[in-house]
Tab-separated table of C-alpha atoms in Angstrom:
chain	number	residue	atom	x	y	z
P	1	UNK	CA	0.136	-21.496	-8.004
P	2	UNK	CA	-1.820	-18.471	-8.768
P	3	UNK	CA	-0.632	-15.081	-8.783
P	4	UNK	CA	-2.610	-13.839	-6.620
P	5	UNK	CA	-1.517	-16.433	-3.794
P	6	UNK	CA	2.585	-16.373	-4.043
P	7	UNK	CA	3.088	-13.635	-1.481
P	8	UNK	CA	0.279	-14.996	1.249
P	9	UNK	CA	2.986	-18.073	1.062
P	10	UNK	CA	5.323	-16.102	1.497
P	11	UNK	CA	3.841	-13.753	4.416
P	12	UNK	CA	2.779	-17.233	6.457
P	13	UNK	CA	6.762	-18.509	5.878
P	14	UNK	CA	7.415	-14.678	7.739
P	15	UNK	CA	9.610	-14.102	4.685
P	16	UNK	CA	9.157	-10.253	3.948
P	17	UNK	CA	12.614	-9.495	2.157
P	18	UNK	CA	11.043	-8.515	-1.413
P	19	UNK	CA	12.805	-5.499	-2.550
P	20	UNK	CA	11.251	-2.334	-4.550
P	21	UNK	CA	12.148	-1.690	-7.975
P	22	UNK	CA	13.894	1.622	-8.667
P	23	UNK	CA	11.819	2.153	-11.655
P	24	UNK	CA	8.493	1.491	-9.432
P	25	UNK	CA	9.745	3.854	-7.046
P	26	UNK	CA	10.586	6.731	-9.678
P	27	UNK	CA	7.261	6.082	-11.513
P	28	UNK	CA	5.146	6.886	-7.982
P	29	UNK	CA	7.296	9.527	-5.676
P	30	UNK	CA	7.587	11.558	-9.094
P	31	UNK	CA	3.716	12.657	-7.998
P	32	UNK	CA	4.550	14.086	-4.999
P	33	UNK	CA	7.339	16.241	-5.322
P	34	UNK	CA	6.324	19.187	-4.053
P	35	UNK	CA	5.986	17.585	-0.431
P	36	UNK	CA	9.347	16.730	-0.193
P	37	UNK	CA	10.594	20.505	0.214
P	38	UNK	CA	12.902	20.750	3.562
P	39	UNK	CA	11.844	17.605	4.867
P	40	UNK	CA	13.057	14.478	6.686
P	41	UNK	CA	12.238	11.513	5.428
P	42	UNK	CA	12.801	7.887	7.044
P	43	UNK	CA	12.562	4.711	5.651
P	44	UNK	CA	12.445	2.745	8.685
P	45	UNK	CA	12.340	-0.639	6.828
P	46	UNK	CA	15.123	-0.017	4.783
P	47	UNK	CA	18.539	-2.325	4.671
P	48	UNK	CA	20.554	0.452	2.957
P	49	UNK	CA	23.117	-2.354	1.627
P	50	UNK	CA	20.070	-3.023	-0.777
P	51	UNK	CA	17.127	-0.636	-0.689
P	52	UNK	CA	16.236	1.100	-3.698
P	53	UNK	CA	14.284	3.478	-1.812
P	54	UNK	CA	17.476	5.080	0.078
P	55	UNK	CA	19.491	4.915	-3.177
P	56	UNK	CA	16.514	7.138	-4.574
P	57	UNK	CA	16.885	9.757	-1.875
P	58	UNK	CA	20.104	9.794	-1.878
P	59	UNK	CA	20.646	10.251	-5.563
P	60	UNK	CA	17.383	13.225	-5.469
P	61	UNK	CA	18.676	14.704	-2.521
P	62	UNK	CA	19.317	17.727	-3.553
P	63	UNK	CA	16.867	18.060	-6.363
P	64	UNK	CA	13.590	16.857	-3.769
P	65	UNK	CA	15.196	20.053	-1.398
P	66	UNK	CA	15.468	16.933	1.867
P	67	UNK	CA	16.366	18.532	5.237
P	68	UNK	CA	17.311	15.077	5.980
P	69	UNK	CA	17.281	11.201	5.207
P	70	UNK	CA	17.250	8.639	8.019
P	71	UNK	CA	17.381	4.442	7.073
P	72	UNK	CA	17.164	1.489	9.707
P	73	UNK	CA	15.877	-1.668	8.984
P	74	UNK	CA	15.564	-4.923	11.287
P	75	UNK	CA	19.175	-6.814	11.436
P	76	UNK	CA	20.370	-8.671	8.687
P	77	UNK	CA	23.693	-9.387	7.176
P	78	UNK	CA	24.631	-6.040	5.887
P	79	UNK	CA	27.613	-5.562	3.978
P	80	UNK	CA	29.158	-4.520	0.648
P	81	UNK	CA	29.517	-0.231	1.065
P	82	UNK	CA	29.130	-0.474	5.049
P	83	UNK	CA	31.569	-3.423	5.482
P	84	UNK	CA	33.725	-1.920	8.022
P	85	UNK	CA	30.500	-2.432	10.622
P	86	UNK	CA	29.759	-5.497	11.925
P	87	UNK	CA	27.429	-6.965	9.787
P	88	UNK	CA	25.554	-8.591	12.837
P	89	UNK	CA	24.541	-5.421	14.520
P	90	UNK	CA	21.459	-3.613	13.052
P	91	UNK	CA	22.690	-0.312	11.635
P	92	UNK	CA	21.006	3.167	10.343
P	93	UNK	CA	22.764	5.595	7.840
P	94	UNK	CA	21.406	9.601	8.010
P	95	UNK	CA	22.307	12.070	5.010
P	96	UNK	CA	22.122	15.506	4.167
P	97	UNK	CA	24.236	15.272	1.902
P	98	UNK	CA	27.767	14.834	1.662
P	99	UNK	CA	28.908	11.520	3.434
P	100	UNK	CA	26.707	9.107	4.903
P	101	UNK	CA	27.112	8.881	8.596
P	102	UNK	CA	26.469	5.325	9.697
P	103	UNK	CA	25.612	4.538	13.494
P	104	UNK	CA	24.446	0.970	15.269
P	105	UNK	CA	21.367	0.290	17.226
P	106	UNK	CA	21.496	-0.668	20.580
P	107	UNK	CA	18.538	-3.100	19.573
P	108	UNK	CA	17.796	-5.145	16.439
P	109	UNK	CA	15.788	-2.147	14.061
P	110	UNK	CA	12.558	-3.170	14.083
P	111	UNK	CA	10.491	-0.599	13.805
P	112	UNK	CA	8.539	-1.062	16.571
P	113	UNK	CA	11.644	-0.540	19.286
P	114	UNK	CA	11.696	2.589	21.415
P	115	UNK	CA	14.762	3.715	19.464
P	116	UNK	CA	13.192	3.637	15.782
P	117	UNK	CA	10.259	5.238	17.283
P	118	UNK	CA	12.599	8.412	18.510
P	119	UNK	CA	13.665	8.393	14.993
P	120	UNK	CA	10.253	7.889	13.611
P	121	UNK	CA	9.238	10.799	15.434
P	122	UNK	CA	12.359	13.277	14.078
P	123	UNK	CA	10.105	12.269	10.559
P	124	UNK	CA	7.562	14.197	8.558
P	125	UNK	CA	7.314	11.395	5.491
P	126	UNK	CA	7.745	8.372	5.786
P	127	UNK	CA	8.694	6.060	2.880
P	128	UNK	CA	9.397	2.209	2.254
P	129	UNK	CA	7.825	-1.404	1.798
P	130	UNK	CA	7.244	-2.823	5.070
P	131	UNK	CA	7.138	-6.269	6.169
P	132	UNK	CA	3.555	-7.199	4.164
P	133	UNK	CA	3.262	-9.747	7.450
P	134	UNK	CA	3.006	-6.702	10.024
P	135	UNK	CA	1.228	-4.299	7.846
P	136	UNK	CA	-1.366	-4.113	10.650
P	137	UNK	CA	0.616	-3.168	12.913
P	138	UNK	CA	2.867	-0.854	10.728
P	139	UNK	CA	0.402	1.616	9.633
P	140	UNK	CA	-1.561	2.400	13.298
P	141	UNK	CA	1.756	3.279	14.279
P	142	UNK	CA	2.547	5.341	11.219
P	143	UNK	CA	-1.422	7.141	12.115
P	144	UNK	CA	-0.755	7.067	15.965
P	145	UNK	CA	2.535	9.612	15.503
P	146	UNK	CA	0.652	11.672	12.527
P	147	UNK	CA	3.295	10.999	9.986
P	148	UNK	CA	2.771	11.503	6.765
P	149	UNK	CA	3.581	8.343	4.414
P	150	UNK	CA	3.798	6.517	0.978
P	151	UNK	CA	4.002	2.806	1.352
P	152	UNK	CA	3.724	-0.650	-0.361
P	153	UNK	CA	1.030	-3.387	0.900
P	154	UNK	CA	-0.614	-6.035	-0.115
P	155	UNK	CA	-3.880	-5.212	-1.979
P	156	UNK	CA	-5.664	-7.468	0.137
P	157	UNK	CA	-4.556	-5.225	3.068
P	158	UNK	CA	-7.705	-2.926	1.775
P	159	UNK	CA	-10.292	-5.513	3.761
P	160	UNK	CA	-8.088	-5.517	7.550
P	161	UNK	CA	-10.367	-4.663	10.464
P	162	UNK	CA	-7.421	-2.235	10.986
P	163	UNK	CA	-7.119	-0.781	7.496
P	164	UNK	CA	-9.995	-0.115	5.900
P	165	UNK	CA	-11.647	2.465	8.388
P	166	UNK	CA	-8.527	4.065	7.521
P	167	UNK	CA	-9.537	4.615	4.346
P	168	UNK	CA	-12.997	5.206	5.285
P	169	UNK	CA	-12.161	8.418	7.295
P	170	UNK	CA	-9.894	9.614	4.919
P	171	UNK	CA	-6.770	8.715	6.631
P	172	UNK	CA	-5.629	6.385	3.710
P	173	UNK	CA	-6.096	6.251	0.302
P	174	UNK	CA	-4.554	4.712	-2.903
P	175	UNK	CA	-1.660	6.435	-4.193
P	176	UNK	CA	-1.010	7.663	-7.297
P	177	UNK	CA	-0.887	4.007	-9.602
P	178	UNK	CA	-3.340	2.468	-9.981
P	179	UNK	CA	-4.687	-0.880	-8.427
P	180	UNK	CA	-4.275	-2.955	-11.902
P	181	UNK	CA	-2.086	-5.142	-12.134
P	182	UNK	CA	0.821	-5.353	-9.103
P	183	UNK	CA	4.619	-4.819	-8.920
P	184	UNK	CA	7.215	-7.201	-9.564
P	185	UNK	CA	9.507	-7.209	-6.417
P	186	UNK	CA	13.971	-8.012	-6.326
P	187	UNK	CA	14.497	-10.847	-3.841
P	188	UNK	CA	17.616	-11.890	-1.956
P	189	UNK	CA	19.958	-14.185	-3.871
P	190	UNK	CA	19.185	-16.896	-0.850
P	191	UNK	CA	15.655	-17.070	-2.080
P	192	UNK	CA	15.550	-17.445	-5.835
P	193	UNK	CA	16.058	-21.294	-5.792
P	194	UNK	CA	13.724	-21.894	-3.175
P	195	UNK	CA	11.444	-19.488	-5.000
P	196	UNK	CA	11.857	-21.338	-8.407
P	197	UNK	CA	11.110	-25.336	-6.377
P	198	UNK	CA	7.738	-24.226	-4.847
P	199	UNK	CA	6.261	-21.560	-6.509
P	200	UNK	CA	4.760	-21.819	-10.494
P	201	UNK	CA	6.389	-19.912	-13.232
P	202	UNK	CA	3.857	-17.351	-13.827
P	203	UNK	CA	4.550	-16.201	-9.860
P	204	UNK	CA	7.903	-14.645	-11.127
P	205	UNK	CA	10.194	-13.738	-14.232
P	206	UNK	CA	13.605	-13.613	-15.108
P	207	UNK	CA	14.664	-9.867	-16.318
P	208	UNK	CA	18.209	-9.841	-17.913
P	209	UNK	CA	19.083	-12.912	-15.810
P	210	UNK	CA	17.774	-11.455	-12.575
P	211	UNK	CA	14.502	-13.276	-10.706
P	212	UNK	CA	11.686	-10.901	-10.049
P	213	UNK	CA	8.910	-12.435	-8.162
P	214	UNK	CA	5.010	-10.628	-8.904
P	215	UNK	CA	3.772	-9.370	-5.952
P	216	UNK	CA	0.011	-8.331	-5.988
P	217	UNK	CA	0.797	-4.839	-4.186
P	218	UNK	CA	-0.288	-1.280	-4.432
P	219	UNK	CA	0.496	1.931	-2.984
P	220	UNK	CA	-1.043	3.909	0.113
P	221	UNK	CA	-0.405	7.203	1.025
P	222	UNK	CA	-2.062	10.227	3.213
P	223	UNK	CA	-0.283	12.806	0.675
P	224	UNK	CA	-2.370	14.539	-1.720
P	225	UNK	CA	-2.027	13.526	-5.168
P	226	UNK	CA	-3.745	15.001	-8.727
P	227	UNK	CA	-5.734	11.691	-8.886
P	228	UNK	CA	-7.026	12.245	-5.473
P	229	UNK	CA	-9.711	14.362	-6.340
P	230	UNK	CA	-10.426	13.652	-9.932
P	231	UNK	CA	-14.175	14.050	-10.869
P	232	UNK	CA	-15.676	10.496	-12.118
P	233	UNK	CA	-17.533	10.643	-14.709
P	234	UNK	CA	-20.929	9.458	-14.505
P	235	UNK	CA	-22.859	7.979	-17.582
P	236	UNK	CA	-25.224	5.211	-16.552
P	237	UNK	CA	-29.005	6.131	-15.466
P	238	UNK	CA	-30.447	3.762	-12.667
P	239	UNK	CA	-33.067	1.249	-13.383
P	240	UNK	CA	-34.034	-1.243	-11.354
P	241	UNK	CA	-33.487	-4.027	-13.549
P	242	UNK	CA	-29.882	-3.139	-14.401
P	243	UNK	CA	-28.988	-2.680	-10.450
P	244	UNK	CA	-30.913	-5.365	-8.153
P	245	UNK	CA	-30.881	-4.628	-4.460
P	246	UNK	CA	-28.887	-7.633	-2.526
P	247	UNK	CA	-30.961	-10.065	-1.057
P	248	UNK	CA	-29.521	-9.227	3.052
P	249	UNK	CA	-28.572	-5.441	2.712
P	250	UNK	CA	-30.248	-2.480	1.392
P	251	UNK	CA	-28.064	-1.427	-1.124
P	252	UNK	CA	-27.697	-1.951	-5.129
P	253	UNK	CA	-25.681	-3.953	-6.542
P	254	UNK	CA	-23.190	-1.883	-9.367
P	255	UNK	CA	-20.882	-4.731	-10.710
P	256	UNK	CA	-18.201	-2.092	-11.995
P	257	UNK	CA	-16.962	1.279	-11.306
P	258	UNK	CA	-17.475	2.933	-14.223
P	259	UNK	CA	-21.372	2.228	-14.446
P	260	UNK	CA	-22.325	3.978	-11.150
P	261	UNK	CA	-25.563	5.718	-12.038
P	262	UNK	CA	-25.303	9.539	-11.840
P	263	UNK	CA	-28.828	9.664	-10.713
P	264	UNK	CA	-29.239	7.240	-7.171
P	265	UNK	CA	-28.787	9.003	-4.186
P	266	UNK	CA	-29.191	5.534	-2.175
P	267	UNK	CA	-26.634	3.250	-1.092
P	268	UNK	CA	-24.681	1.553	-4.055
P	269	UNK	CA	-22.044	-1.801	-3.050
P	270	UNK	CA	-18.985	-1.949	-5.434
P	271	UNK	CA	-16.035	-3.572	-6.135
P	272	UNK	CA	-13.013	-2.536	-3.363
P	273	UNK	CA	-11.385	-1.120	-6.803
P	274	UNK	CA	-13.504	1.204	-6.683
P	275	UNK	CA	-10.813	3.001	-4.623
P	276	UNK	CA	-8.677	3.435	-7.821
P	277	UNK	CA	-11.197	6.188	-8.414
P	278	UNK	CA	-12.812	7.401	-4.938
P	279	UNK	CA	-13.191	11.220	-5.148
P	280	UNK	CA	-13.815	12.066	-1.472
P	281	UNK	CA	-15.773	15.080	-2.637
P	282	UNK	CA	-17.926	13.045	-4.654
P	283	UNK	CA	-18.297	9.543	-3.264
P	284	UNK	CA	-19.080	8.629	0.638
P	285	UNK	CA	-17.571	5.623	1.641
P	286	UNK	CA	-20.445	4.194	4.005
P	287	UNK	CA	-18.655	0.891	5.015
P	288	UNK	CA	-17.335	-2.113	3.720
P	289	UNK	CA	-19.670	-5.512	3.463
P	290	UNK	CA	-18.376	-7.923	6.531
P	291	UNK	CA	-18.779	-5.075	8.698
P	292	UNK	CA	-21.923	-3.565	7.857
P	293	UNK	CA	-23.656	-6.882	7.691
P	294	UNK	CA	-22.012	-8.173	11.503
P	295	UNK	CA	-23.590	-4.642	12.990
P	296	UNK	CA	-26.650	-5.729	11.166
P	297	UNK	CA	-27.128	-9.727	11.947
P	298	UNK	CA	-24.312	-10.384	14.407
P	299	UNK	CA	-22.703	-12.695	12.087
P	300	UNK	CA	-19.836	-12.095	9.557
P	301	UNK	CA	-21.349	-12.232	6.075
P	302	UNK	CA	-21.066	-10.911	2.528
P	303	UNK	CA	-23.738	-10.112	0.695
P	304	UNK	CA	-26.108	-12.140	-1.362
P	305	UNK	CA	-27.625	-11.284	-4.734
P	306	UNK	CA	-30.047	-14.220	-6.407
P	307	UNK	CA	-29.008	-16.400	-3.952
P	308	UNK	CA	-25.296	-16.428	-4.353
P	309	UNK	CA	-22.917	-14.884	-2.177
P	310	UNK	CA	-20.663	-11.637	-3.753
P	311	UNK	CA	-17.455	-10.921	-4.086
P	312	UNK	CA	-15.779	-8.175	-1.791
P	313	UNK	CA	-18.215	-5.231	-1.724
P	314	UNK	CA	-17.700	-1.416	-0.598
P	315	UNK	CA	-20.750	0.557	0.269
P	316	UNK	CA	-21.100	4.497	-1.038
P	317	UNK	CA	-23.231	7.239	-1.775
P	318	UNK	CA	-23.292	9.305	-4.917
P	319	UNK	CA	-22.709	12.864	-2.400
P	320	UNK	CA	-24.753	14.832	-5.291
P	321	UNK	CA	-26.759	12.780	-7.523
P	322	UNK	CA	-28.382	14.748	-10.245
């Protein structure tokens, strides 16, 4: 099975438990340091048993300057450093240093109950890897309470009707890694042999005896980053026979990111990783192609070029063509 298919398995089986890498974790949140200063952060998808993301906080508490950490995830068999708790009922853990303080949920933590909402709203950042099968219903929320957040979905995430214009109006963006490649999740011991029957060996590895399944994921934030507004630098000079217009929308085709010409001021479709490199002061982000071509025709369509249908496009404007 491809790569690029193990986790849609996964997200149609509703099974969500793929755990965040310290090291991944590290690599990113060491970009936004500065906007941790006196404030609360909540991982509200967090078992704290497990999650790499709480250990982080915890562990940079002091040196991030936290007001406060809050964790609650959806119920699950927690155990091992909060054993004393029933390991039915969902639980949260807050620190500010010191001692945890652990207390139970009346309901089961999913981040969608009244009660994680309260907390959600005690937040300014939020931070975790949320179930990649309600993604579209995780971030509205996070926009609908104006929270501030750095979280882990699915690439393909970039294309939902609920997502992308998000990222068109500048409520969303990439965060600080890059689209390339993915991340390579933990997963709960009761997965790895089910993992190893149905899905190929080049979906996961084994690092020092431990299973790490490849998850083709990225980062999103709403914080500001140094990569946010880096200038790209433009080399290529439009011709017409280099960039052909597609053959249902009036735009030019520009197969890769780096060859936008410097010199069309007209509407250019590109590949959606073109968002690796989106400069907001630079690039307009008209629209992406399903949409733009349903307000057009009524039907959902990609576009054409030669007669044969493209790939994922995103339409922009160069904002000052020279």
């Amino acid at each position: 099975m491809s790569q690029n298919r193990n986790l849609h398995k996964a997200k149609s089986n509703k099974k969500d438990e793929f755990y965040t890498q310290l090291s991944d974790i590290e690599n990113e949140l060491r970009h936004y340091r500065d906007h941790f200063q006196g404030k609360v952060v909540y991982c509200n998808c967090d078992d704290p048993t497990v999650s790499n993301f709480y250990r982080y906080f915890q562990l940079n508490f002091e040196f991030l300057g936290l007001k406060r950490l809050i964790t609650t995830c959806y119920k699950s068999k927690q155990a091992d450093m909060f054993s004393q708790h029933d390991t039915e009922q969902a639980i949260g853990v807050e620190y500010a240093g010191g001692e945890p303080q652990v207390f139970q949920l009346k309901g089961d933590g999913d981040f969608r109950s009244s009660e994680c909402i309260e907390l959600l709203k005690q937040a300014d950042i939020v931070v975790t890897n949320p179930p990649f099968s309600l993604f579209r219903e995780y971030v509205p929320q996070l926009v609908e309470y104006d929270k501030k957040f750095i979280i882990i979905g699915d690439k393909n995430a970039i294309t939902y009707k609920e997502i992308f214009p998000l990222i068109k109006a500048g409520k969303l963006w990439v965060g600080y890694k890059t689209m390339s490649g993915g991340l390579y999740m933990d997963v709960p011991d009761h997965y790895v042999e089910e993992i190893k029957a149905n899905y190929g060996k080049g979906s996961y590895k084994i690092f020092d005896g431990t299973l790490k399944m490849f998850a083709r994921a990225m980062w999103y934030t709403n914080l500001w980053h140094k990569r946010r507004n880096e200038e790209l630098i433009l080399y290529k000079k439009y011709t017409p026979e280099e960039y052909p217009h597609y053959d249902n929308y009036d735009a030019i085709e520009v197969s890769k990111t780096k060859e936008i010409p410097y010199d069309y001021a007209g509407a250019m479709g590109v590949p959606i990783s073109f968002l690796d490199k989106h400069n907001p002061d630079q690039f307009e982000i008209v629209g992406m192609d399903r949409p733009l071509m349903t307000e057009l025709t009524g039907r959902v369509s990609r576009f054409w070029l030669n007669g044969k249908e493209m790939y994922a496009r995103i339409v922009i404007r160069n904002m000052s063509p020279q």
